[in-house]
Amino acid sequence: METFFESSCDAVVIGAGHAGAEAALALARTGLKTVVLTLNLDSIGFMPCNPSVGGTAKGHLVREIDALGGEMGVCADKCALQYRMLNEGKGAAVQSLRAQVDKNRYHTEMKRTFEHTDNLRVVQGEAAEILVENGKTVGVRTSYGGVFSCRAVIVATGVYLGARTITGTHVRESGPNGFERATLLTQNLIGLGFRVRRFKTGTPARVDGRTVDYGKLAVQPGEQVCPFSFLNDGVPEAQTPCYLAYTNAETHKLILDNLDRAPLYNGGISSAGPRYCPSIETKVVRFREKERHQLFIEPEGADTAEVYVQGLSTSLPHDLQKEMYRTVKGLEHAEIMRYAYAIEYDCVDSLDLLPTLEYKRVEGLYTAGQINGTSGYEEAAAQGLMAGLNASLKLRGLPPLVLRRDQAYIGVLIDDLVTKGTDEPYRMMTSRAEFRLTLRQDNADERLTEIGYAAGLASEARYRRFLARKTLKEHTMSALMGRADQKIADGLVRERGEAALLSGVTYADLIRRGIPAAEIVRAFGILGDVPQDVLGSCETEIRYEGYLKRSAETIEKAKRMESTPLPPDLDYAKLEGLRLEAREKLARVRPLSLGQAERISGVSPADVAVLMIYLSLKK
């Protein structure tokens, strides 16, 4: 193929999904001339699966992306149809924000953001080859022969690389939602030394909302909670409802009687799928004792009748899908507008990456998002932001940014990928974060905005807003340490069946006794002008003060391990005392610190002790 010089830039981002969007904006907003290559301009910020942002642990990621100066939270707030706070009945550490968003508007808003960002050029085209000279990235060649010379490349191909969709025996060489797939880059990545494998995900059908009997379903209204972005003050009062439905014995019998037609069970699909977001076939087979599975009927947008049936993802043939959906109460007459499908795609082994998401073998080459083996928009966006920001820092001659596990869910996500790897689509969960009480969504700005500002990504306006919120929180905490009126305090305590107070108490003492801060504000007439999110953050820190203190001590110990570097060229095969498995795993991952080595699967405490002895002898 004849080639021609397209243009010169600092960085090229391959893909414009959620990872590509954050990577491109991070580069451009920090002053780097950036080109985004996308197969189709209509797929910028597209949501091929559920029309939502956030969820358990995912809401934490969105708040952290926002605190650093990213775009996902800002865009989601513009397009939100409904907000809910998940796990409100549980502790503050696991409460997570989730929003239904208008799918088409989210794409439109993200595309508009691209078009109004300086230093950013968007090009429709397929990347065919990443150009490398002397171990360094020098450019990208497109399928039409155009060459973009650059010093950094972020590969964020999502599920498009070598994609094929599967419904029963019907297999299409296609990307999600009928979009064209990418076919040329896989062999180039293999040639560069990447280990490429196949993963699978899926999506449910979309049905015509006019054919749903909502009277038979349980309504799920929106809630007045905090928005995703720290730049916004609140959420709209008017919100679009969602609905709850359930599968039943008839649904399950239909599936079990037709497993021979299910690609997941007849050999039509052999690639690894997501354990924590399985198809309905997998749920019915795995949990045969369950009488029903919960479904969520969610709007796709404000200007469409399409609704998304979350929880009923499948790759069954079309005729069985039609029967299956109509077994659900409320969907007896539902008309399918888009049938469900599974999708297989190429991704790489994330153990080939540094904690900056730069490829170990090629300088200036980064990967982010589902190509790294993750699932979900939020996980992809978090990686995209970090890959783009680290590429920007490197090109500007600045130190890299690697968030620790005690600093952010983003740090947990990336550390898991580059230290432990994944054999199935990785999903972020609160249980993966050992310091989750510290990593709450309410304090994401306190943990990360100064870092984003120092890196040049968080804007001056965002930083000023952060400082104002921080000052307000400090004043609120100070006020809550003040003495409460004894008579009113005694009344609040007695209302809860407790003994009368024998001495004076502070407002903080009352919070520790389990009295909500909002009730204290009403009873004593104080802090009435403090926003609920600020008041709630203070309440959490007071209530969990002892736990937070113990967590801080554990974090300090972990920091010492992280600050103990391991030589990058250490020959683990020659270290006496290491078990064979540990030698192989350490040589494969090549951890940068003792802390990272400690977290590698297959490396025992005894192996870590051997490394510590080696380091002490070397000193």
Coordinates of C-alpha atoms in Angstrom, one line a residue:
M1 CA 0.0 0.0 0.0
E2 CA 1.2 3.5 -0.8
T3 CA 1.7 5.7 2.2
F4 CA 1.6 9.4 2.6
F5 CA 2.4 11.8 5.4
E6 CA -0.8 13.0 7.2
S7 CA 0.6 15.2 9.9
S8 CA 2.9 15.4 12.9
C9 CA 1.6 15.5 16.5
D10 CA 2.7 14.6 20.0
A11 CA 0.4 11.7 20.5
V12 CA -2.1 9.5 18.7
V13 CA -5.0 7.9 20.5
I14 CA -6.5 4.8 18.8
G15 CA -10.1 4.6 19.7
A16 CA -12.7 7.1 21.0
G17 CA -14.7 5.1 23.5
H18 CA -14.5 5.8 27.2
A19 CA -10.8 5.0 27.5
G20 CA -9.9 6.8 24.3
A21 CA -11.9 9.9 25.2
E22 CA -10.3 10.4 28.6
A23 CA -6.8 9.7 27.2
A24 CA -7.3 12.2 24.3
L25 CA -8.7 14.9 26.6
A26 CA -5.9 14.4 29.2
L27 CA -3.3 14.8 26.5
A28 CA -4.9 17.8 24.8
R29 CA -5.8 19.6 28.0
T30 CA -2.2 19.4 29.2
G31 CA -1.0 21.1 26.0
L32 CA 0.0 18.1 23.8
K33 CA -1.0 18.1 20.1
T34 CA -3.2 15.0 19.9
V35 CA -4.9 13.0 17.1
V36 CA -7.8 10.6 17.8
L37 CA -8.3 7.8 15.3
T38 CA -11.8 6.3 15.5
L39 CA -13.5 3.8 13.1
N40 CA -16.6 5.9 13.1
L41 CA -17.3 9.4 14.4
D42 CA -20.7 8.2 15.5
S43 CA -19.1 5.9 18.1
I44 CA -17.3 8.6 20.1
G45 CA -18.3 8.0 23.7
F46 CA -20.8 5.4 22.6
M47 CA -22.4 3.1 25.2
P48 CA -22.8 -0.2 23.5
C49 CA -24.2 -1.9 26.6
N50 CA -26.1 -0.5 29.5
P51 CA -27.2 3.2 29.4
S52 CA -25.7 4.0 32.8
V53 CA -22.7 5.4 34.5
G54 CA -21.5 4.3 38.0
G55 CA -22.6 1.5 40.2
T56 CA -20.9 -0.4 43.0
A57 CA -17.2 0.7 43.1
K58 CA -17.7 2.1 39.6
G59 CA -19.2 5.2 41.1
H60 CA -16.0 5.7 43.1
L61 CA -14.0 5.5 39.8
V62 CA -16.1 8.2 38.2
R63 CA -15.8 10.5 41.1
E64 CA -12.0 9.9 41.1
I65 CA -11.8 10.5 37.3
D66 CA -13.6 13.8 37.9
A67 CA -11.4 14.8 40.9
L68 CA -8.3 14.4 38.7
G69 CA -9.9 16.6 36.0
G70 CA -11.4 14.0 33.7
E71 CA -14.6 14.2 31.7
M72 CA -16.9 11.2 32.4
G73 CA -18.6 12.7 35.5
V74 CA -19.1 16.1 33.8
C75 CA -20.7 14.4 30.8
A76 CA -22.8 12.0 32.8
D77 CA -24.3 14.8 34.9
K78 CA -25.3 16.7 31.7
C79 CA -27.1 13.6 30.4
A80 CA -28.5 11.9 33.5
L81 CA -32.1 10.8 33.5
Q82 CA -32.0 9.3 37.0
Y83 CA -29.7 9.1 40.0
R84 CA -29.6 6.5 42.8
M85 CA -27.2 5.8 45.7
L86 CA -26.5 2.1 45.9
N87 CA -25.9 0.3 49.2
E88 CA -27.3 3.2 51.3
G89 CA -28.3 0.8 54.0
K90 CA -24.7 -0.3 54.4
G91 CA -21.5 1.5 55.5
A92 CA -20.2 4.6 53.8
A93 CA -17.3 2.7 52.3
V94 CA -19.5 0.7 49.9
Q95 CA -22.1 3.3 49.0
S96 CA -21.8 4.1 45.3
L97 CA -23.5 6.6 43.0
R98 CA -25.2 5.3 39.8
A99 CA -27.0 7.2 37.1
Q100 CA -29.2 6.3 34.1
V101 CA -28.0 8.5 31.3
D102 CA -29.4 9.4 27.9
K103 CA -27.2 7.2 25.6
N104 CA -27.4 9.3 22.4
R105 CA -26.9 12.6 24.3
Y106 CA -23.9 11.2 26.1
H107 CA -22.3 10.5 22.7
T108 CA -23.3 13.9 21.4
E109 CA -21.9 15.7 24.4
M110 CA -18.6 13.9 24.3
K111 CA -18.3 14.5 20.6
R112 CA -19.0 18.2 21.2
T113 CA -16.4 18.3 23.9
F114 CA -13.8 16.8 21.5
E115 CA -14.7 19.4 18.9
H116 CA -14.3 22.3 21.3
T117 CA -11.0 21.2 22.9
D118 CA -7.8 22.9 21.8
N119 CA -4.9 20.7 20.5
L120 CA -7.3 17.9 19.6
R121 CA -8.0 16.6 16.1
V122 CA -10.5 13.8 15.4
V123 CA -10.0 11.6 12.4
Q124 CA -12.3 8.8 11.1
G125 CA -10.0 5.9 10.1
E126 CA -8.6 2.5 11.2
A127 CA -5.1 2.2 12.7
A128 CA -3.2 -0.5 10.8
E129 CA 0.3 -0.3 12.3
I130 CA 2.1 1.3 15.2
L131 CA 5.5 2.5 13.9
V132 CA 8.5 1.7 16.1
E133 CA 12.1 2.6 15.7
N134 CA 14.9 1.6 18.1
G135 CA 12.4 0.5 20.7
K136 CA 10.5 3.8 20.6
T137 CA 7.1 4.8 19.2
V138 CA 7.4 7.1 16.2
G139 CA 4.0 7.0 14.5
V140 CA 0.8 5.3 13.4
R141 CA -0.1 4.2 9.8
T142 CA -3.8 4.0 8.9
S143 CA -5.6 1.5 6.7
Y144 CA -5.7 4.2 4.0
G145 CA -2.0 4.7 4.1
G146 CA -1.9 8.0 6.0
V147 CA 1.0 8.3 8.5
F148 CA 0.8 10.3 11.7
S149 CA 4.3 10.9 13.2
C150 CA 4.2 11.1 17.0
R151 CA 6.1 10.3 20.2
A152 CA 3.4 8.4 22.0
V153 CA 0.5 6.2 21.2
I154 CA -2.4 5.1 23.4
V155 CA -4.2 2.0 22.2
A156 CA -7.8 2.1 23.4
T157 CA -9.6 -0.2 21.0
G158 CA -12.3 -1.4 23.3
V159 CA -14.1 -4.5 22.1
Y160 CA -13.6 -3.7 18.4
L161 CA -10.3 -5.5 17.8
G162 CA -11.0 -8.7 15.8
A163 CA -14.6 -8.5 17.0
R164 CA -17.4 -10.9 16.1
T165 CA -21.0 -11.0 17.4
I166 CA -22.7 -14.2 18.2
T167 CA -26.5 -15.0 18.4
G168 CA -27.2 -18.7 18.3
T169 CA -25.6 -20.0 15.1
H170 CA -25.6 -16.5 13.5
V171 CA -22.1 -15.1 13.7
R172 CA -21.1 -11.7 12.3
E173 CA -17.7 -10.2 11.8
S174 CA -18.8 -7.0 13.5
G175 CA -18.2 -4.6 16.3
P176 CA -20.9 -3.8 18.9
N177 CA -24.3 -2.5 17.8
G178 CA -23.5 -3.2 14.1
F179 CA -20.5 -0.9 14.0
E180 CA -17.6 -1.9 11.8
R181 CA -14.8 -3.9 13.6
A182 CA -11.1 -3.3 13.6
T183 CA -9.1 -6.0 11.7
L184 CA -5.6 -4.8 11.1
L185 CA -3.9 -4.0 14.4
T186 CA -3.9 -7.4 16.2
Q187 CA -1.0 -8.8 14.1
N188 CA 1.0 -5.6 14.6
L189 CA 0.6 -5.9 18.4
I190 CA 1.6 -9.6 18.3
G191 CA 4.7 -8.6 16.2
L192 CA 5.6 -6.0 18.9
G193 CA 5.6 -8.8 21.5
F194 CA 2.2 -8.5 23.1
R195 CA 0.4 -11.7 24.2
V196 CA -3.0 -11.5 22.7
R197 CA -6.0 -13.5 23.8
R198 CA -9.8 -13.6 23.3
F199 CA -12.4 -12.4 25.8
K200 CA -16.2 -12.2 25.6
T201 CA -18.9 -10.0 26.9
G202 CA -22.6 -9.6 26.0
T203 CA -25.6 -7.4 26.1
P204 CA -29.4 -7.9 26.4
A205 CA -32.1 -7.0 24.0
R206 CA -33.7 -3.6 23.7
V207 CA -37.5 -3.7 23.7
D208 CA -40.1 -1.2 22.7
G209 CA -41.1 0.6 25.8
R210 CA -44.6 1.1 24.4
T211 CA -45.2 -2.6 24.6
V212 CA -44.2 -3.0 28.2
D213 CA -46.9 -3.3 30.8
Y214 CA -45.4 -1.0 33.5
G215 CA -48.4 -1.6 35.8
K216 CA -47.1 -5.1 36.5
L217 CA -43.6 -3.9 37.4
A218 CA -42.2 -2.3 40.6
V219 CA -41.3 1.3 40.1
Q220 CA -37.8 2.4 41.0
P221 CA -37.8 6.3 41.4
G222 CA -34.7 8.5 41.3
E223 CA -33.2 10.0 44.4
Q224 CA -31.9 13.4 45.5
V225 CA -28.2 12.5 45.9
C226 CA -24.9 14.1 45.0
P227 CA -23.9 14.5 41.3
F228 CA -20.8 12.8 39.9
S229 CA -18.8 15.9 39.2
F230 CA -17.5 18.1 42.1
L231 CA -18.1 21.0 39.7
N232 CA -21.8 20.6 40.1
D233 CA -24.0 21.4 43.2
G234 CA -26.9 19.0 42.9
V235 CA -29.1 16.8 40.7
P236 CA -32.4 17.6 39.0
E237 CA -35.6 17.1 41.0
A238 CA -37.5 15.6 38.1
Q239 CA -36.1 12.2 37.2
T240 CA -37.1 9.4 34.9
P241 CA -38.2 6.2 36.8
C242 CA -36.8 2.7 36.2
Y243 CA -38.7 -0.5 36.9
L244 CA -38.0 -3.9 38.5
A245 CA -39.0 -7.2 36.9
Y246 CA -38.1 -10.8 37.5
T247 CA -37.5 -14.0 35.7
N248 CA -39.5 -17.1 36.8
A249 CA -39.7 -20.9 36.5
E250 CA -41.0 -20.6 33.0
T251 CA -38.0 -18.5 31.9
H252 CA -35.6 -20.9 33.5
K253 CA -37.2 -24.0 32.0
L254 CA -37.1 -22.5 28.5
I255 CA -33.4 -21.8 28.9
L256 CA -32.5 -25.2 30.4
D257 CA -34.5 -27.1 27.8
N258 CA -32.5 -25.3 25.0
L259 CA -28.9 -25.3 26.2
D260 CA -28.0 -27.3 23.1
R261 CA -28.8 -24.1 21.2
A262 CA -26.9 -21.8 23.5
P263 CA -23.4 -20.9 22.1
L264 CA -22.0 -20.8 25.7
Y265 CA -22.9 -24.5 26.1
N266 CA -22.7 -26.0 22.7
G267 CA -19.1 -24.8 21.9
G268 CA -20.1 -21.8 19.8
I269 CA -18.3 -19.6 22.3
S270 CA -15.1 -20.7 24.1
S271 CA -13.5 -17.4 25.2
A272 CA -13.6 -16.1 28.8
G273 CA -16.6 -14.1 29.8
P274 CA -17.2 -11.8 32.8
R275 CA -17.8 -13.7 36.0
Y276 CA -19.6 -10.8 37.7
C277 CA -21.9 -9.8 34.8
P278 CA -22.9 -13.2 33.4
S279 CA -25.5 -14.1 30.8
I280 CA -28.9 -15.3 31.9
E281 CA -28.0 -18.8 30.7
T282 CA -25.0 -18.8 33.0
K283 CA -27.0 -17.5 36.0
V284 CA -29.8 -20.1 35.5
V285 CA -27.3 -23.0 35.1
R286 CA -25.0 -21.8 38.0
F287 CA -27.8 -21.0 40.4
R288 CA -30.4 -23.6 39.7
E289 CA -31.8 -23.4 43.2
K290 CA -32.9 -19.7 42.6
E291 CA -36.5 -19.3 41.8
R292 CA -36.0 -15.9 40.1
H293 CA -33.4 -13.4 39.0
Q294 CA -33.9 -9.6 39.2
L295 CA -34.1 -7.5 36.1
F296 CA -34.0 -3.7 35.6
I297 CA -36.1 -2.0 32.9
E298 CA -34.1 1.1 32.1
P299 CA -34.7 3.9 29.5
E300 CA -32.1 4.3 26.7
G301 CA -32.9 8.0 26.3
A302 CA -35.3 10.8 26.7
D303 CA -36.2 10.8 23.0
T304 CA -36.6 7.1 22.3
A305 CA -39.0 4.3 23.2
E306 CA -36.2 1.8 23.5
V307 CA -35.7 0.3 27.0
Y308 CA -32.8 -1.8 28.2
V309 CA -33.5 -5.1 30.0
Q310 CA -30.6 -5.3 32.4
G311 CA -30.0 -8.8 33.7
L312 CA -31.2 -10.6 30.7
S313 CA -28.0 -10.6 28.6
T314 CA -27.9 -13.6 26.3
S315 CA -26.6 -15.1 23.0
L316 CA -29.5 -17.4 22.5
P317 CA -31.1 -17.5 18.9
H318 CA -33.6 -14.9 18.0
D319 CA -36.7 -17.1 18.3
L320 CA -35.7 -18.3 21.8
Q321 CA -35.0 -14.7 22.8
K322 CA -38.5 -13.7 21.8
E323 CA -40.1 -16.5 23.8
M324 CA -37.8 -15.9 26.8
Y325 CA -38.5 -12.2 27.1
R326 CA -42.2 -12.8 27.0
T327 CA -42.1 -15.2 29.9
V328 CA -41.3 -12.2 32.2
K329 CA -44.3 -10.6 33.9
G330 CA -44.8 -7.1 32.3
L331 CA -43.0 -8.2 29.1
E332 CA -45.7 -10.6 27.9
H333 CA -46.3 -8.5 24.8
A334 CA -42.9 -6.9 24.5
E335 CA -41.6 -6.3 21.0
I336 CA -37.8 -6.6 20.6
M337 CA -36.2 -3.7 18.7
R338 CA -32.6 -4.9 19.0
Y339 CA -31.8 -8.5 19.7
A340 CA -29.2 -9.5 22.3
Y341 CA -25.8 -10.8 21.3
A342 CA -22.5 -11.9 22.7
I343 CA -19.3 -10.4 21.4
E344 CA -15.7 -11.8 21.3
Y345 CA -12.7 -9.6 20.8
D346 CA -8.9 -9.4 21.1
C347 CA -7.2 -8.1 24.2
V348 CA -3.7 -8.1 25.6
D349 CA -2.1 -9.6 28.7
S350 CA -1.9 -6.7 31.2
L351 CA 1.2 -8.2 32.8
D352 CA 3.1 -6.8 29.8
L353 CA 2.5 -3.3 31.2
L354 CA 4.2 -1.0 33.6
P355 CA 2.2 0.7 36.4
T356 CA 2.0 3.8 34.1
L357 CA 0.2 1.5 31.5
E358 CA 3.2 1.9 29.2
Y359 CA 4.2 -1.3 27.4
K360 CA 7.4 -2.7 28.8
R361 CA 9.0 -3.4 25.4
V362 CA 8.2 -0.2 23.5
E363 CA 8.8 3.2 24.9
G364 CA 5.9 5.6 24.4
L365 CA 3.3 2.9 23.7
Y366 CA 0.4 2.7 26.1
T367 CA -2.8 0.6 26.3
A368 CA -6.0 1.4 28.1
G369 CA -9.5 0.0 28.6
Q370 CA -11.0 -3.2 27.5
I371 CA -7.9 -4.1 25.5
N372 CA -6.2 -4.6 28.9
G373 CA -8.9 -7.2 29.8
T374 CA -11.3 -5.1 31.8
S375 CA -15.0 -4.7 31.5
G376 CA -17.1 -1.6 32.0
Y377 CA -17.1 2.0 30.9
E378 CA -15.8 3.3 34.2
E379 CA -12.8 1.0 34.4
A380 CA -11.9 1.9 30.8
A381 CA -12.2 5.7 31.4
A382 CA -10.0 5.4 34.5
Q383 CA -7.3 3.7 32.6
G384 CA -7.6 6.1 29.6
L385 CA -7.1 9.1 31.9
M386 CA -4.0 7.6 33.5
A387 CA -2.5 6.4 30.3
G388 CA -3.1 9.8 28.6
L389 CA -1.8 11.7 31.6
N390 CA 1.3 9.5 32.0
A391 CA 2.1 9.9 28.3
S392 CA 1.7 13.6 28.6
L393 CA 3.9 13.8 31.7
K394 CA 6.6 11.7 29.9
L395 CA 6.5 13.9 26.8
R396 CA 6.7 17.0 29.0
G397 CA 9.8 15.6 30.8
L398 CA 8.0 15.2 34.1
P399 CA 7.9 12.2 36.6
P400 CA 5.1 9.6 36.0
L401 CA 2.0 9.4 38.1
V402 CA 1.3 6.1 39.7
L403 CA -1.6 6.1 42.2
R404 CA -1.1 3.8 45.2
R405 CA -3.7 1.4 46.4
D406 CA -4.3 3.6 49.4
Q407 CA -4.8 6.7 47.3
A408 CA -7.5 5.6 44.8
Y409 CA -9.7 2.9 43.4
I410 CA -7.9 3.8 40.2
G411 CA -4.6 2.7 41.9
V412 CA -6.2 -0.6 43.0
L413 CA -7.5 -1.2 39.4
I414 CA -4.2 -0.6 37.7
D415 CA -2.1 -2.4 40.3
D416 CA -4.3 -5.5 40.0
L417 CA -3.9 -5.5 36.2
V418 CA -0.1 -5.0 36.1
T419 CA 0.7 -7.1 39.2
K420 CA -1.9 -9.9 39.2
G421 CA -3.2 -9.9 35.7
T422 CA -6.6 -11.2 34.8
D423 CA -7.9 -14.4 33.0
E424 CA -11.4 -13.0 32.6
P425 CA -12.9 -9.5 32.0
Y426 CA -11.9 -7.6 35.2
R427 CA -14.6 -5.7 37.1
M428 CA -13.9 -3.2 39.8
M429 CA -15.5 -4.1 43.2
T430 CA -15.3 -2.5 46.6
S431 CA -14.0 -5.8 48.0
R432 CA -10.9 -5.5 45.9
A433 CA -9.8 -2.3 47.8
E434 CA -8.3 -3.1 51.2
F435 CA -8.4 0.6 52.2
R436 CA -12.0 1.1 51.0
L437 CA -13.0 3.1 54.1
T438 CA -10.3 5.6 53.2
L439 CA -11.2 5.5 49.5
R440 CA -14.8 6.8 49.8
Q441 CA -16.5 8.6 47.0
D442 CA -17.2 11.6 49.1
N443 CA -13.5 12.4 49.6
A444 CA -12.3 11.7 46.1
D445 CA -11.5 15.4 45.6
E446 CA -9.4 15.6 48.9
R447 CA -7.4 12.6 47.7
L448 CA -6.8 13.5 44.1
T449 CA -7.6 17.1 43.0
E450 CA -4.3 18.5 44.1
I451 CA -2.6 15.7 42.2
G452 CA -4.5 16.4 39.1
Y453 CA -3.8 20.1 39.4
A454 CA -0.1 19.6 39.9
A455 CA -0.1 17.4 36.8
G456 CA -1.7 20.2 34.8
L457 CA -5.0 18.4 34.1
A458 CA -7.4 19.7 36.8
S459 CA -8.3 23.3 35.8
E460 CA -7.7 26.4 37.9
A461 CA -11.5 26.8 38.3
R462 CA -11.8 23.2 39.6
Y463 CA -8.8 23.7 42.0
R464 CA -10.4 26.9 43.5
R465 CA -13.7 25.1 43.9
F466 CA -11.9 22.3 45.7
L467 CA -10.1 24.7 48.1
A468 CA -13.4 26.4 48.9
R469 CA -15.1 23.0 49.6
K470 CA -12.1 21.9 51.7
T471 CA -12.3 25.1 53.8
L472 CA -16.0 24.7 54.3
K473 CA -15.5 21.1 55.5
E474 CA -12.8 22.2 57.9
H475 CA -15.1 24.8 59.4
T476 CA -18.0 22.3 59.6
M477 CA -15.8 19.8 61.4
S478 CA -14.7 22.5 63.8
A479 CA -18.3 23.4 64.5
L480 CA -19.3 19.8 65.2
M481 CA -16.6 19.6 67.9
G482 CA -18.5 22.4 69.8
R483 CA -20.6 21.8 72.9
A484 CA -24.2 20.9 72.3
D485 CA -27.1 22.3 74.4
Q486 CA -27.5 19.8 77.3
K487 CA -31.3 19.9 77.3
I488 CA -31.7 19.3 73.6
A489 CA -29.0 16.7 73.5
D490 CA -30.6 14.8 76.4
G491 CA -33.9 14.8 74.6
L492 CA -32.3 13.3 71.4
V493 CA -30.6 10.6 73.5
R494 CA -33.8 9.7 75.4
E495 CA -35.8 9.4 72.2
R496 CA -33.5 6.5 71.3
G497 CA -34.3 4.8 74.6
E498 CA -30.9 5.6 76.1
A499 CA -30.1 6.7 79.6
A500 CA -29.9 10.5 80.4
L501 CA -26.6 12.2 79.8
L502 CA -24.6 12.6 82.9
S503 CA -22.3 15.4 81.5
G504 CA -22.1 17.7 78.5
V505 CA -21.4 16.4 75.0
T506 CA -20.3 17.7 71.7
Y507 CA -22.2 17.4 68.5
A508 CA -19.5 14.9 67.4
D509 CA -20.3 12.8 70.5
L510 CA -23.9 12.6 69.4
I511 CA -22.9 11.5 66.0
R512 CA -20.8 8.7 67.5
R513 CA -23.9 7.7 69.5
G514 CA -25.6 7.1 66.1
I515 CA -27.6 10.3 65.8
P516 CA -27.6 11.4 62.1
A517 CA -25.9 14.7 61.4
A518 CA -29.0 15.9 59.5
E519 CA -31.1 15.4 62.7
I520 CA -28.5 17.3 64.8
V521 CA -28.7 20.2 62.3
R522 CA -32.5 20.3 62.6
A523 CA -32.6 19.9 66.4
F524 CA -29.9 22.5 67.2
G525 CA -30.4 24.9 64.3
I526 CA -26.8 24.8 63.3
L527 CA -25.0 24.4 59.9
G528 CA -28.2 24.8 58.0
D529 CA -26.4 26.2 55.0
V530 CA -23.8 23.4 54.7
P531 CA -24.4 21.2 51.6
Q532 CA -25.5 17.6 52.4
D533 CA -22.4 16.1 50.8
V534 CA -20.0 18.1 52.9
L535 CA -22.0 17.4 56.1
G536 CA -22.2 13.7 55.2
S537 CA -18.5 13.5 54.7
C538 CA -17.8 15.1 58.1
E539 CA -20.4 12.7 59.7
T540 CA -18.6 9.7 58.2
E541 CA -15.2 10.7 59.4
I542 CA -16.4 11.3 62.9
R543 CA -18.4 8.1 63.1
Y544 CA -15.5 5.9 61.8
E545 CA -12.7 7.9 63.4
G546 CA -11.2 4.8 65.2
Y547 CA -11.3 2.7 62.1
L548 CA -9.8 5.4 60.0
K549 CA -6.9 5.8 62.5
R550 CA -6.1 2.1 62.3
S551 CA -6.3 2.2 58.6
A552 CA -3.9 5.1 58.5
E553 CA -1.4 3.0 60.4
T554 CA -1.7 0.1 58.0
I555 CA -1.3 2.5 55.1
E556 CA 2.0 3.8 56.5
K557 CA 3.3 0.2 56.7
A558 CA 2.2 -0.4 53.1
K559 CA 4.0 2.8 52.0
R560 CA 7.3 1.6 53.5
M561 CA 7.0 -1.6 51.4
E562 CA 6.1 0.4 48.3
S563 CA 9.1 2.7 48.8
T564 CA 11.5 -0.2 48.9
P565 CA 12.6 -0.6 45.2
L566 CA 13.6 -3.8 43.6
P567 CA 16.3 -3.7 40.9
P568 CA 14.6 -3.9 37.4
D569 CA 17.3 -6.2 36.1
L570 CA 17.3 -8.6 39.2
D571 CA 17.9 -12.2 38.2
Y572 CA 15.3 -14.0 40.3
A573 CA 16.5 -17.4 39.0
K574 CA 19.7 -17.0 40.9
L575 CA 18.1 -16.1 44.3
E576 CA 18.5 -19.0 46.6
G577 CA 15.5 -19.6 48.9
L578 CA 12.8 -18.5 46.3
R579 CA 10.4 -21.2 45.4
L580 CA 10.2 -22.1 41.6
E581 CA 6.8 -20.6 41.2
A582 CA 7.9 -17.4 42.8
R583 CA 10.9 -17.2 40.6
E584 CA 8.7 -17.6 37.5
K585 CA 6.1 -15.1 38.6
L586 CA 8.6 -12.5 39.7
A587 CA 10.5 -12.8 36.5
R588 CA 7.3 -12.5 34.5
V589 CA 5.9 -9.4 36.3
R590 CA 9.3 -7.8 37.3
P591 CA 7.9 -5.8 40.2
L592 CA 9.2 -2.3 40.8
S593 CA 9.0 -2.5 44.6
L594 CA 8.8 -5.0 47.5
G595 CA 5.2 -4.0 48.0
Q596 CA 4.3 -4.9 44.4
A597 CA 6.2 -8.2 44.8
E598 CA 4.1 -9.0 47.9
R599 CA 0.9 -8.8 45.9
I600 CA 1.8 -11.1 43.1
S601 CA -0.2 -14.3 43.0
G602 CA 2.1 -17.2 43.8
V603 CA 4.6 -15.1 45.8
S604 CA 4.4 -16.2 49.5
P605 CA 5.5 -14.2 52.6
A606 CA 8.5 -16.5 52.8
D607 CA 9.5 -15.5 49.3
V608 CA 9.1 -11.8 50.3
A609 CA 11.4 -12.5 53.3
V610 CA 14.0 -13.8 50.9
L611 CA 13.8 -10.6 48.8
M612 CA 14.1 -8.5 52.0
I613 CA 17.3 -10.5 53.0
Y614 CA 18.7 -10.0 49.5
L615 CA 18.1 -6.2 49.7
S616 CA 19.6 -5.9 53.1
L617 CA 22.7 -7.9 52.1
K618 CA 23.0 -5.8 49.0
K619 CA 23.0 -2.6 51.1

